mmCIF file of C-alpha atoms and ligand atoms in Angstrom:
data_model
loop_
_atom_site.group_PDB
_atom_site.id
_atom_site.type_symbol
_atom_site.label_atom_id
_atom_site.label_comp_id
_atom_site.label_asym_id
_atom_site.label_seq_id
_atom_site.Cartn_x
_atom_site.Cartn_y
_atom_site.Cartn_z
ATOM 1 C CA UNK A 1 0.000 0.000 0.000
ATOM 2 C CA UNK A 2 1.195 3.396 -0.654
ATOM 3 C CA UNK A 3 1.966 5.468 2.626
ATOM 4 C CA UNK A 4 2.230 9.036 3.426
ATOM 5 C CA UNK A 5 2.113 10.854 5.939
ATOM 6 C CA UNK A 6 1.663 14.800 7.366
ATOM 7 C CA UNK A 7 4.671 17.094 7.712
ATOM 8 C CA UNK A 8 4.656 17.399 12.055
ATOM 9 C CA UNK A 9 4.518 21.332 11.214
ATOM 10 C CA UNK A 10 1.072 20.705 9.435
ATOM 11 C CA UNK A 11 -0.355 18.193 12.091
ATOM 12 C CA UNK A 12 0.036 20.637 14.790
ATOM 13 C CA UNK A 13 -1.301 23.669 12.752
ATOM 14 C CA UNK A 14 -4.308 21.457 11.596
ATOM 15 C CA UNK A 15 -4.917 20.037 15.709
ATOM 16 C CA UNK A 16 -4.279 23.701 16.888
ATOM 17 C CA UNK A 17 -6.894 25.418 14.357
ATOM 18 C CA UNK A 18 -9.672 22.713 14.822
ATOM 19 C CA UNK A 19 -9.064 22.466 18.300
ATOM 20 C CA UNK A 20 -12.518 21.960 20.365
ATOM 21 C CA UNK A 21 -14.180 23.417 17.523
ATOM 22 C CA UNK A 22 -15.060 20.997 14.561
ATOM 23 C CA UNK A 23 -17.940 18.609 15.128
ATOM 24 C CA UNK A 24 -18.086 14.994 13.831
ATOM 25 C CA UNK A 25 -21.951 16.081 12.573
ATOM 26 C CA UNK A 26 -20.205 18.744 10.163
ATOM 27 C CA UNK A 27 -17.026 16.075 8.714
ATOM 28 C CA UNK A 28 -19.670 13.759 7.880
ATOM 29 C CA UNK A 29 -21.809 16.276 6.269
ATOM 30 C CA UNK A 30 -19.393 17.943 4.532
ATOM 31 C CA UNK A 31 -18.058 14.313 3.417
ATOM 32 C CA UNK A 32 -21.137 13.873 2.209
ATOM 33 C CA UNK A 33 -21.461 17.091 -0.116
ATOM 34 C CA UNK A 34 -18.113 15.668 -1.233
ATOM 35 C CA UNK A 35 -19.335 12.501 -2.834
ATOM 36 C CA UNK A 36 -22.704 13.616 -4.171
ATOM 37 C CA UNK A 37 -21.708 17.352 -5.181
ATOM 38 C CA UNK A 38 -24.445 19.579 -6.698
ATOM 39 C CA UNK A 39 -24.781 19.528 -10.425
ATOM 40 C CA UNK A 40 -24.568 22.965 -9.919
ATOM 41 C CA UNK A 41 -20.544 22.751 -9.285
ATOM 42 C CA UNK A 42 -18.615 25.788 -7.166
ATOM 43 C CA UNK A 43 -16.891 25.359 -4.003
ATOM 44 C CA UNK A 44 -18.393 23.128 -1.263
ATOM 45 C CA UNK A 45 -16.948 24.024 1.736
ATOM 46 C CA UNK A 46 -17.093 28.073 2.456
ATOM 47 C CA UNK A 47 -18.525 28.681 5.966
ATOM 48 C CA UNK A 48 -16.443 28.668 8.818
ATOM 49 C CA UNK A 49 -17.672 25.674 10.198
ATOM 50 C CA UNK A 50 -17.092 23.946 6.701
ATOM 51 C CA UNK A 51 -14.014 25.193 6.316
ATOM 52 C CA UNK A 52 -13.076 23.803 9.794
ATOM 53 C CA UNK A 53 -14.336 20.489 9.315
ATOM 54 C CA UNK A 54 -12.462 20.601 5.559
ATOM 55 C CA UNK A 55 -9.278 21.394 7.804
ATOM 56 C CA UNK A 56 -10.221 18.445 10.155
ATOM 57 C CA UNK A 57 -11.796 15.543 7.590
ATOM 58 C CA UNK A 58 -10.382 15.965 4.480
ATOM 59 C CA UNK A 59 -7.018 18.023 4.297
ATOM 60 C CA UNK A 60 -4.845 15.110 6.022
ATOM 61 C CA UNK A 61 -6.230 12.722 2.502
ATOM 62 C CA UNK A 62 -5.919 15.603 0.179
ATOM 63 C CA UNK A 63 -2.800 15.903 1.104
ATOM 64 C CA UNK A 64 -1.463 12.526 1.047
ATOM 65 C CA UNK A 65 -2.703 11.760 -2.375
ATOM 66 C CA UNK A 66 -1.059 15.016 -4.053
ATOM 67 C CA UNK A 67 2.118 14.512 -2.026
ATOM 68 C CA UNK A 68 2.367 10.277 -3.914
ATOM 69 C CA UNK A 69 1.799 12.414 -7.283
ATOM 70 C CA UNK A 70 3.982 14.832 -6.417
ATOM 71 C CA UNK A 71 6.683 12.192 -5.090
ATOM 72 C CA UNK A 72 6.210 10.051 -8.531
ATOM 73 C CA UNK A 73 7.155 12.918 -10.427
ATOM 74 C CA UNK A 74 9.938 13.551 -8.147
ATOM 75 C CA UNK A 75 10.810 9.610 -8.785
ATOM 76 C CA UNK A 76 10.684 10.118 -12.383
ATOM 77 C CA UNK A 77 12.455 13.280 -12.761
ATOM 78 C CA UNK A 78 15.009 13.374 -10.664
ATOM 79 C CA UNK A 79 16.565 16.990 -12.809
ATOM 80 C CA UNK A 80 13.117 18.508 -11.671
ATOM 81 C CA UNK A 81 13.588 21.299 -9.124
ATOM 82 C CA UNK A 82 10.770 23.513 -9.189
ATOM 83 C CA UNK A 83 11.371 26.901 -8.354
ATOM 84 C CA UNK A 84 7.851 28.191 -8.755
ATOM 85 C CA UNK A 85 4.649 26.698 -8.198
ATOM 86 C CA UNK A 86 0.687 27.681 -8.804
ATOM 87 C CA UNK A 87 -1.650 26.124 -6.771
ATOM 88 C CA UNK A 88 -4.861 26.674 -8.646
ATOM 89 C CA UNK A 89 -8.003 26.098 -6.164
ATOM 90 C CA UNK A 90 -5.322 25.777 -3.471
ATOM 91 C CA UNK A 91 -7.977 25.483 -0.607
ATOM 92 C CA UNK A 92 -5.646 26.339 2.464
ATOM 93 C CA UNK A 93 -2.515 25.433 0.366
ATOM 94 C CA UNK A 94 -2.530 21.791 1.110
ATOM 95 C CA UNK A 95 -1.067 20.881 -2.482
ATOM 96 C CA UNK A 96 1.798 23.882 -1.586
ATOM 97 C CA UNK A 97 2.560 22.397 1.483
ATOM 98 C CA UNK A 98 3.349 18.735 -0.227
ATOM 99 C CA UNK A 99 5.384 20.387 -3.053
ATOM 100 C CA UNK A 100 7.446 22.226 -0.446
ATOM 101 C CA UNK A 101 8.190 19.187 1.388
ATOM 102 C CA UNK A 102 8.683 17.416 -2.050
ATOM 103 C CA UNK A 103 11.449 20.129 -2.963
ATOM 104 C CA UNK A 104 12.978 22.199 -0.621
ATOM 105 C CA UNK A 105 13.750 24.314 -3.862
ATOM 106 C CA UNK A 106 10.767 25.973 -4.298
ATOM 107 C CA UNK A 107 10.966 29.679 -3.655
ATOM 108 C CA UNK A 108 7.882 31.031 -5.207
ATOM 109 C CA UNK A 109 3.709 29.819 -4.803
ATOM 110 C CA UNK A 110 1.371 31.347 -6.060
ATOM 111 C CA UNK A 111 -2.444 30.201 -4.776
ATOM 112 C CA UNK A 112 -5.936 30.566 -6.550
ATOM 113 C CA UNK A 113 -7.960 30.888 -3.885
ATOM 114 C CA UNK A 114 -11.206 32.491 -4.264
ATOM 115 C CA UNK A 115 -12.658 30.764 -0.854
ATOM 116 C CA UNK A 116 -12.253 33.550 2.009
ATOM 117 C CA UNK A 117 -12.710 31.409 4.666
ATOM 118 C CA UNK A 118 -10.033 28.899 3.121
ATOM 119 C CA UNK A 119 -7.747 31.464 2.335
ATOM 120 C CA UNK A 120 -7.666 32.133 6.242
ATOM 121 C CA UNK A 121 -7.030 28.764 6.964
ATOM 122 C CA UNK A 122 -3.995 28.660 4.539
ATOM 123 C CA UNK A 123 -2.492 31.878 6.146
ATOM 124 C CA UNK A 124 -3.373 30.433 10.183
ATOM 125 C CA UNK A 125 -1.431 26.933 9.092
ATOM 126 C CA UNK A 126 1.050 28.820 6.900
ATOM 127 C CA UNK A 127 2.038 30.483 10.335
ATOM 128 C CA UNK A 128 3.790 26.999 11.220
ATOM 129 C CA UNK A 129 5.011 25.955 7.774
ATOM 130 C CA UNK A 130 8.886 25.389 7.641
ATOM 131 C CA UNK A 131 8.848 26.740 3.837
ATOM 132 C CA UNK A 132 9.220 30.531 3.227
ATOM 133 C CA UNK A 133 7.780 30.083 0.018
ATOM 134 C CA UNK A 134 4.544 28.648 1.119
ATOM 135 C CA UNK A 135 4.332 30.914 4.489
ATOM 136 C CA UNK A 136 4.915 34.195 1.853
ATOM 137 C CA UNK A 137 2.568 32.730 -0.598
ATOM 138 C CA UNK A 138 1.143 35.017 -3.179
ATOM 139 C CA UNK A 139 -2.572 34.318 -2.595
ATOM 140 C CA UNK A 140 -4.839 35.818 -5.624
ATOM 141 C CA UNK A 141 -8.851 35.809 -4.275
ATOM 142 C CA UNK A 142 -10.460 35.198 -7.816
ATOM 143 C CA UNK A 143 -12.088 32.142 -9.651
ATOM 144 C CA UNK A 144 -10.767 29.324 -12.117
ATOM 145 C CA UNK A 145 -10.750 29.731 -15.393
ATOM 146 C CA UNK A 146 -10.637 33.325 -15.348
ATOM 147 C CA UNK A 147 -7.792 33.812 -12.548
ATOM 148 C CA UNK A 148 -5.332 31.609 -14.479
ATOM 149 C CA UNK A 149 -2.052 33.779 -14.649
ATOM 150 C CA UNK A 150 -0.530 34.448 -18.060
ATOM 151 C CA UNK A 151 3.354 33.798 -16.456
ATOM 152 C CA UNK A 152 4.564 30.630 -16.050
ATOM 153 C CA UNK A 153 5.150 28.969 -13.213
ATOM 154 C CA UNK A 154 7.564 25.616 -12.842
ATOM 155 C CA UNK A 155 4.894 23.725 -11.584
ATOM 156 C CA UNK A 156 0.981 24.120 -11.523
ATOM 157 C CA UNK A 157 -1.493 22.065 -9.192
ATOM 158 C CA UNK A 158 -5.116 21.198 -9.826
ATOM 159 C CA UNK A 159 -5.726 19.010 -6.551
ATOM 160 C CA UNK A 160 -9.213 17.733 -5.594
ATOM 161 C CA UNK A 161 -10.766 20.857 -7.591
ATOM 162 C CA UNK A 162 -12.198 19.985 -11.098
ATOM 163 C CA UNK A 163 -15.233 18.517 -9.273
ATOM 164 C CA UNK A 164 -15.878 22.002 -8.061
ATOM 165 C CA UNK A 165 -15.558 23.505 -11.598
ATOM 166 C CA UNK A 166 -18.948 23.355 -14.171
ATOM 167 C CA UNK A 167 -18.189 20.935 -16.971
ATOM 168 C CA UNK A 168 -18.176 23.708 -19.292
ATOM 169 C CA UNK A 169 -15.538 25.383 -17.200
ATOM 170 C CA UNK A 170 -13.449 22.059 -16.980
ATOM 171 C CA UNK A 171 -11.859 22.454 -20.484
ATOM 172 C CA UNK A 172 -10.533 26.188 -20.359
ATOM 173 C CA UNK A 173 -9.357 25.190 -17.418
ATOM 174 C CA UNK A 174 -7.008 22.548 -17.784
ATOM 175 C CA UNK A 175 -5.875 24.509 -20.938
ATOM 176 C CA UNK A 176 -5.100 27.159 -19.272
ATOM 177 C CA UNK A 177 -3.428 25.399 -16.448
ATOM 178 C CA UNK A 178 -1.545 23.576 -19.111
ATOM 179 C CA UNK A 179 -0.230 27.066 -20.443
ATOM 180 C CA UNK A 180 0.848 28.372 -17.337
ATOM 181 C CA UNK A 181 2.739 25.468 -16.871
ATOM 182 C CA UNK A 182 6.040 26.072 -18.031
ATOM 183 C CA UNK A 183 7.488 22.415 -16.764
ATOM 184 C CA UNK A 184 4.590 20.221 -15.390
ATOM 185 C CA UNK A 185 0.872 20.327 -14.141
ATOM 186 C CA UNK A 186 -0.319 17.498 -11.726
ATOM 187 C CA UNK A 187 -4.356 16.972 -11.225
ATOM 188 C CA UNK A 188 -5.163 14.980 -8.841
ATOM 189 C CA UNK A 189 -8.773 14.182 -7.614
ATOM 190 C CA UNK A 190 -10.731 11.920 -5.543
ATOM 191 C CA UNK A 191 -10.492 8.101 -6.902
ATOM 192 C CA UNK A 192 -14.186 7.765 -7.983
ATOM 193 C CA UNK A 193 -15.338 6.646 -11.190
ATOM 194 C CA UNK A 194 -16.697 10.499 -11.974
ATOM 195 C CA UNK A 195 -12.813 11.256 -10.471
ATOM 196 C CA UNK A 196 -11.602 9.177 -12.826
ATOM 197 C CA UNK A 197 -13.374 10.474 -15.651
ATOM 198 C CA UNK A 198 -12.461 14.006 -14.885
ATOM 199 C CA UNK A 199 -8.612 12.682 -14.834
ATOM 200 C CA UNK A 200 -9.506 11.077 -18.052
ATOM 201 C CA UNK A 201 -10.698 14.193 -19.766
ATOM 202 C CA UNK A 202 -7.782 16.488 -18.535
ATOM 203 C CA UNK A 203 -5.117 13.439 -19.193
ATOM 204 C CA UNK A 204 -6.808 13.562 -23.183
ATOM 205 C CA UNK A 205 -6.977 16.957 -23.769
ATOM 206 C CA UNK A 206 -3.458 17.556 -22.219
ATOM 207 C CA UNK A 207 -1.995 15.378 -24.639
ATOM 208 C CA UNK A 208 -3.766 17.122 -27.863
ATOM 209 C CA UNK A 209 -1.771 20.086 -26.111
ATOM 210 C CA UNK A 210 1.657 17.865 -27.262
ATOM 211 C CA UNK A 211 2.063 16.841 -23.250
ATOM 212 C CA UNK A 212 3.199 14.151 -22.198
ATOM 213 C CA UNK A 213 2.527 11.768 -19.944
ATOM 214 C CA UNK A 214 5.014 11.086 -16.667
ATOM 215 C CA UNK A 215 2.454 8.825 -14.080
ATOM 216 C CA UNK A 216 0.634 6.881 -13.685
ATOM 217 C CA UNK A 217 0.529 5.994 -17.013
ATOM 218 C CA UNK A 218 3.016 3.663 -18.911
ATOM 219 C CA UNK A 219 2.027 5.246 -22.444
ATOM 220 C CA UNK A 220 0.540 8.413 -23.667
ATOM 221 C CA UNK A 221 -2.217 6.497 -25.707
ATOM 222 C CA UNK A 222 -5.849 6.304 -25.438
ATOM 223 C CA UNK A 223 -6.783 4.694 -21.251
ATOM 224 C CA UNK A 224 -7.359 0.524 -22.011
ATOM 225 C CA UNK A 225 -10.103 1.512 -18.916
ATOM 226 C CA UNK A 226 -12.167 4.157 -20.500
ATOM 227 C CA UNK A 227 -15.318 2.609 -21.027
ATOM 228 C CA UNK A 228 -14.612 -0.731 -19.651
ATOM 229 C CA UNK A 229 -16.839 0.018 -16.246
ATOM 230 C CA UNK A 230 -13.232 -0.026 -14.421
ATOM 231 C CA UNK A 231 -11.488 3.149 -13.219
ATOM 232 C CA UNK A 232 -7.964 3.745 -12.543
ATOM 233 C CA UNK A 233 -7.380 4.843 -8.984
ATOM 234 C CA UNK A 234 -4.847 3.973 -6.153
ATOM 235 C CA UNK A 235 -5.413 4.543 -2.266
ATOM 236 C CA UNK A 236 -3.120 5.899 -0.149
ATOM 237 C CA UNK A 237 -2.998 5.031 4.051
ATOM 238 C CA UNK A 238 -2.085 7.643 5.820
ATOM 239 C CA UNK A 239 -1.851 7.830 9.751
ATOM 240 C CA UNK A 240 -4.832 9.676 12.066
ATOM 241 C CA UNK A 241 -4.036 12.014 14.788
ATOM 242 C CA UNK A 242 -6.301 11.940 17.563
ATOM 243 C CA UNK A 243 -8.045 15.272 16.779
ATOM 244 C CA UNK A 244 -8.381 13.122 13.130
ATOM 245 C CA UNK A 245 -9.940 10.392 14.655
ATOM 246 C CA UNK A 246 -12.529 12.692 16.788
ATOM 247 C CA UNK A 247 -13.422 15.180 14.166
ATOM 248 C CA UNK A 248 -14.306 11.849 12.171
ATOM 249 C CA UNK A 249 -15.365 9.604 15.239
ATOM 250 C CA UNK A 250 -13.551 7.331 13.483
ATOM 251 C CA UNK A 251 -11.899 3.684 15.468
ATOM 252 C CA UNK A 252 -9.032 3.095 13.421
ATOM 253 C CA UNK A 253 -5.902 4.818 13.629
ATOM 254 C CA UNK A 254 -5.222 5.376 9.725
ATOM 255 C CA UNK A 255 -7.500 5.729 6.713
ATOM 256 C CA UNK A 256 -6.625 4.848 3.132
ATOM 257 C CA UNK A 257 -7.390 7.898 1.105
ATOM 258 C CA UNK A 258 -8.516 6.510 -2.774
ATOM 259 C CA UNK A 259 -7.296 9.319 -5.201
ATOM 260 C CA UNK A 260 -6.805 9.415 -9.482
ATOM 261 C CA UNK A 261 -4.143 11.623 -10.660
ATOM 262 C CA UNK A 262 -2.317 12.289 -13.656
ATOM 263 C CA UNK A 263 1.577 14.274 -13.731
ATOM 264 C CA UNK A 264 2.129 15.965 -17.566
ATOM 265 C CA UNK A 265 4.796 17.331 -18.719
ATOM 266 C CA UNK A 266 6.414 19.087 -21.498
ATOM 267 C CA UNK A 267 9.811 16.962 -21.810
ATOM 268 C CA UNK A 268 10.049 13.129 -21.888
ATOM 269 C CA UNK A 269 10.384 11.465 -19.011
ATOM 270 C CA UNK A 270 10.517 7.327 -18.615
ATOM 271 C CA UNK A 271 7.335 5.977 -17.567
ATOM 272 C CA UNK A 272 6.375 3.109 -15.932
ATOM 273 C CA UNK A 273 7.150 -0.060 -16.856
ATOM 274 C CA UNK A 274 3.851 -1.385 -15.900
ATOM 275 C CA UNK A 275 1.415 0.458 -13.351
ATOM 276 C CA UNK A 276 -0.295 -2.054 -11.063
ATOM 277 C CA UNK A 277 -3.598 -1.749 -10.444
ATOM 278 C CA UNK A 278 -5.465 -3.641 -7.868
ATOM 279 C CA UNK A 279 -3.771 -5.267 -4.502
ATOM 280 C CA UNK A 280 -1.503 -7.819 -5.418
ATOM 281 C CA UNK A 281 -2.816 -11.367 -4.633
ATOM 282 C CA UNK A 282 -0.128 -13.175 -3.035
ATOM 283 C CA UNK A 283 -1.670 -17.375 -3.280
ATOM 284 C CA UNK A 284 0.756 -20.555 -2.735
ATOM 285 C CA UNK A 285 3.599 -20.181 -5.732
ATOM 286 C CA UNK A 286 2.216 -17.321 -7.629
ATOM 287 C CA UNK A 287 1.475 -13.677 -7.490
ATOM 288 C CA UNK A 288 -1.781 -12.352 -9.640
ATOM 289 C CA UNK A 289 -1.082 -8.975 -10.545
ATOM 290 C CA UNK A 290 -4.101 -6.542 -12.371
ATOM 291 C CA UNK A 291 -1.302 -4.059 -14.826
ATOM 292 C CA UNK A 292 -1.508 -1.271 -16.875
ATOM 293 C CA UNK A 293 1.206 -2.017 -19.578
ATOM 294 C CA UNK A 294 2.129 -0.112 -22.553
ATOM 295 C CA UNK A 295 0.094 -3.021 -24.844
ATOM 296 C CA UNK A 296 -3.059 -2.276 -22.060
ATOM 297 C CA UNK A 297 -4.295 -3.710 -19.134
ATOM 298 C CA UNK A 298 -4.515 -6.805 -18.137
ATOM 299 C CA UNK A 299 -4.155 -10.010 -15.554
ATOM 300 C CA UNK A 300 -0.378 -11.379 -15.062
ATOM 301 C CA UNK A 301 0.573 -14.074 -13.092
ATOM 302 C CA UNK A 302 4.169 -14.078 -11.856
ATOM 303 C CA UNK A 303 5.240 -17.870 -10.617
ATOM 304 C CA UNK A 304 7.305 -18.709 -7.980
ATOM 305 C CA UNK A 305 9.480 -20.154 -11.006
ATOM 306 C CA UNK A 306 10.359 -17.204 -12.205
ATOM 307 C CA UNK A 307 12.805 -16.350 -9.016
ATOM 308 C CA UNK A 308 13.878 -12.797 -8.819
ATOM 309 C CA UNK A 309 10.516 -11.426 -10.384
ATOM 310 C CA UNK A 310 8.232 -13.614 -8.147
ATOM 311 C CA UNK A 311 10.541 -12.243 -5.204
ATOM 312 C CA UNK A 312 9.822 -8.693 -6.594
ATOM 313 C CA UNK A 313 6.459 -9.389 -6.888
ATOM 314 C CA UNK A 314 5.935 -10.227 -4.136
ATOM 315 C CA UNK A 315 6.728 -7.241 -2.392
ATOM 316 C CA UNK A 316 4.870 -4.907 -4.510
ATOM 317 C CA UNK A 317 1.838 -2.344 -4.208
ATOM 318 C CA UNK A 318 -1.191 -0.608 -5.633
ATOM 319 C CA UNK A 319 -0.115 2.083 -7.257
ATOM 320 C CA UNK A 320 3.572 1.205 -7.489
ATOM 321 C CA UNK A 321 5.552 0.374 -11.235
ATOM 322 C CA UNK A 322 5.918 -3.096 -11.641
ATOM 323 C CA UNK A 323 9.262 -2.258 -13.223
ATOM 324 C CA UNK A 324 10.635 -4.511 -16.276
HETATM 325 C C1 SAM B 1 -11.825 20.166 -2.384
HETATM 326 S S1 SAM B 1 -11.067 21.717 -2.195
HETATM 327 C C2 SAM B 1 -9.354 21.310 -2.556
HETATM 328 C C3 SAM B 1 -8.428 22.265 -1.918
HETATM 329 C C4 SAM B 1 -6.957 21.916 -2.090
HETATM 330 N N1 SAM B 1 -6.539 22.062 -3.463
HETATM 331 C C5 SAM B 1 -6.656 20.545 -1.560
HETATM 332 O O1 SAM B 1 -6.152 19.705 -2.322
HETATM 333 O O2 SAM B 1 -6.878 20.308 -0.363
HETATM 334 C C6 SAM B 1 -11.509 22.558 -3.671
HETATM 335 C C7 SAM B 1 -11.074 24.008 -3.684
HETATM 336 O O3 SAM B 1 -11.323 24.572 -4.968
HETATM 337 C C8 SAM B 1 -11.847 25.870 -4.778
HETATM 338 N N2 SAM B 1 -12.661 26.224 -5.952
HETATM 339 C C9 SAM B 1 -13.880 25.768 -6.278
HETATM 340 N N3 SAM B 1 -14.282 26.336 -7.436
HETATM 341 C C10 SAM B 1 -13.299 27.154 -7.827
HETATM 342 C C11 SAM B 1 -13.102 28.010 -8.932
HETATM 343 N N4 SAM B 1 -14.027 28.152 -9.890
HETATM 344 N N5 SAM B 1 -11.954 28.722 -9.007
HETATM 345 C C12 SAM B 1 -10.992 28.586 -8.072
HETATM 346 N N6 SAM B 1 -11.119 27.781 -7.000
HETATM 347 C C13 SAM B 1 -12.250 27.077 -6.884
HETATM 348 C C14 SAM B 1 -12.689 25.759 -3.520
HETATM 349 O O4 SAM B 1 -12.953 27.003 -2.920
HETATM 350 C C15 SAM B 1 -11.813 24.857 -2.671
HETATM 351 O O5 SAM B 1 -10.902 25.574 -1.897
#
């Protein structure tokens, strides 16, 4: 399983500015909204008490999925320092905060924020965050596609916000995005078949744009899931803090976090060998394995009499390259 975990900087902010104040009732309400969002599309979470429960229930997942597609473009790229980055629909900054741990380089963000209430929540946690870049973020109070600067920026984020932009919106923005991007964009959003399908869209149109594609995909061609009933997603665990747990009166101490997420960019970069794509089933002698290889998807089997590669299989994830 792929693991990630908070920055201890961001844990305390997040304990210290939900503190005694974010109710179970509203994390499960605003979960809800989450998965069933209007038709209508804009932001979800804008009250105070929204915005508090966002901070408690959701930021800790947010931010472990854009941090693994973040990391696998740090994995691929290893030449890749950004400098710059814009977060567009950066919410507090969550998808600044995981780039900053991801590269200590970075000396400029930029966040499209138009949420005030989030906005405040980015500058209370940014109070604690180790970065200078993100704690001096520029944060620019206006609405996607519009807001998309014409400068280019290293890096450009589009975490967990698509759902949040009308379909008819969707297009100009990831175009946009795209051409503010002067290296790579990542989207990541939540690993639902409409998630997936919103990946889908972005991952096509970005490669009419001449990107191409660094994770999770081992090819740039058409997705051997589209249309199959099956959506590419991974999960990631990631640890709960007690004020975690409570906000979600949740038992267990971790929760696994299902994301989709595609990482374009405008130079080569070696792709996967083969993406897996379901839990690995380890049985007596054999490992089945559900891959996305360049000739598509498909079942593999890897026998125990195969040595080194049953070994290897053996130890692999979700979500992680099979290799060759
Ligand atoms: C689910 S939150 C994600 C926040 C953050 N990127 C993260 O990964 O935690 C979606 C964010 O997109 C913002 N948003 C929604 N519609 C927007 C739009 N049209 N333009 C800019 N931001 C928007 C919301 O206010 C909210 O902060």
């Amino acid at each position: 399983m792929l693991t990630a975990s908070l920055p201890p900087e961001l844990e305390q902010a997040l304990a210290e500015a939900t503190r005694g104040r974010s109710s179970a009732r509203a994390s499960a309400d605003l979960t809800r909204r989450y998965r069933d969002p209007s038709p209508t599309a804009g932001p979800v979470a804008r009250s105070p008490d929204d915005v508090r429960a966002y901070a408690a229930a959701r930021l800790p997942a947010t931010y472990a999925a854009v941090w693994i597609a973040l990391d696998e473009l740090r994995a691929r790229v290893p030449s890749f320092h950004p400098k710059s980055l814009l977060d567009l629909g950066a919410g507090p900054a969550t998808a600044a905060w995981a780039a900053a741990e991801t590269w200590p380089t970075l000396e400029h963000v930029t966040a499209v924020e138009p949420e005030a209430e989030m906005r405040r929540l980015g500058a209370d946690l940014a109070r604690s965050v180790p970065s200078r870049a993100v704690a001096e973020a520029e944060w620019l109070a206006q609405t996607l596609p519009e807001a998309i600067p014409s400068a280019r920026y290293d890096l450009v984020t589009l975490s967990y916000v698509l759902a949040e932009i009308g379909a008819r919106d969707r297009g100009a923005t990831v175009e946009r995005a795209w051409g503010a991007a002067a290296d790579a964009l990542v989207v990541v959003e939540p690993g639902t078949p409409a998630g997936y399908e919103r990946v889908l869209e972005a991952r096509a149109r970005l490669i009419e744009l001449g990107a191409t594609i660094v994770a999770p995909c081992p090819h740039d061609r058409a997705c051997p899931l589209a249309g199959t009933g099956d959506w590419c997603h991974f999960a990631v665990r990631l640890a709960r803090t007690r004020a975690h747990r409570e906000a979600k009166e949740a038992q267990l101490g971790h929760e696994d976090e299902k994301f989709s997420y595609v990482v374009a960019a405008r130079a080569p970069a070696p792709q996967a060998a083969a993406r897996i794509l379901r839990h690995p089933q380890i049985r007596r002698g054999h490992v089945l394995l559900e891959i996305c290889a360049p000739d598509g998807a498909r079942a593999q089997t890897v026998s125990k009499r195969e040595g080194d590669r049953y070994r290897h299989a053996r130890k692999v994830s979700w979500g992680d390259d099979l290799g060759e």
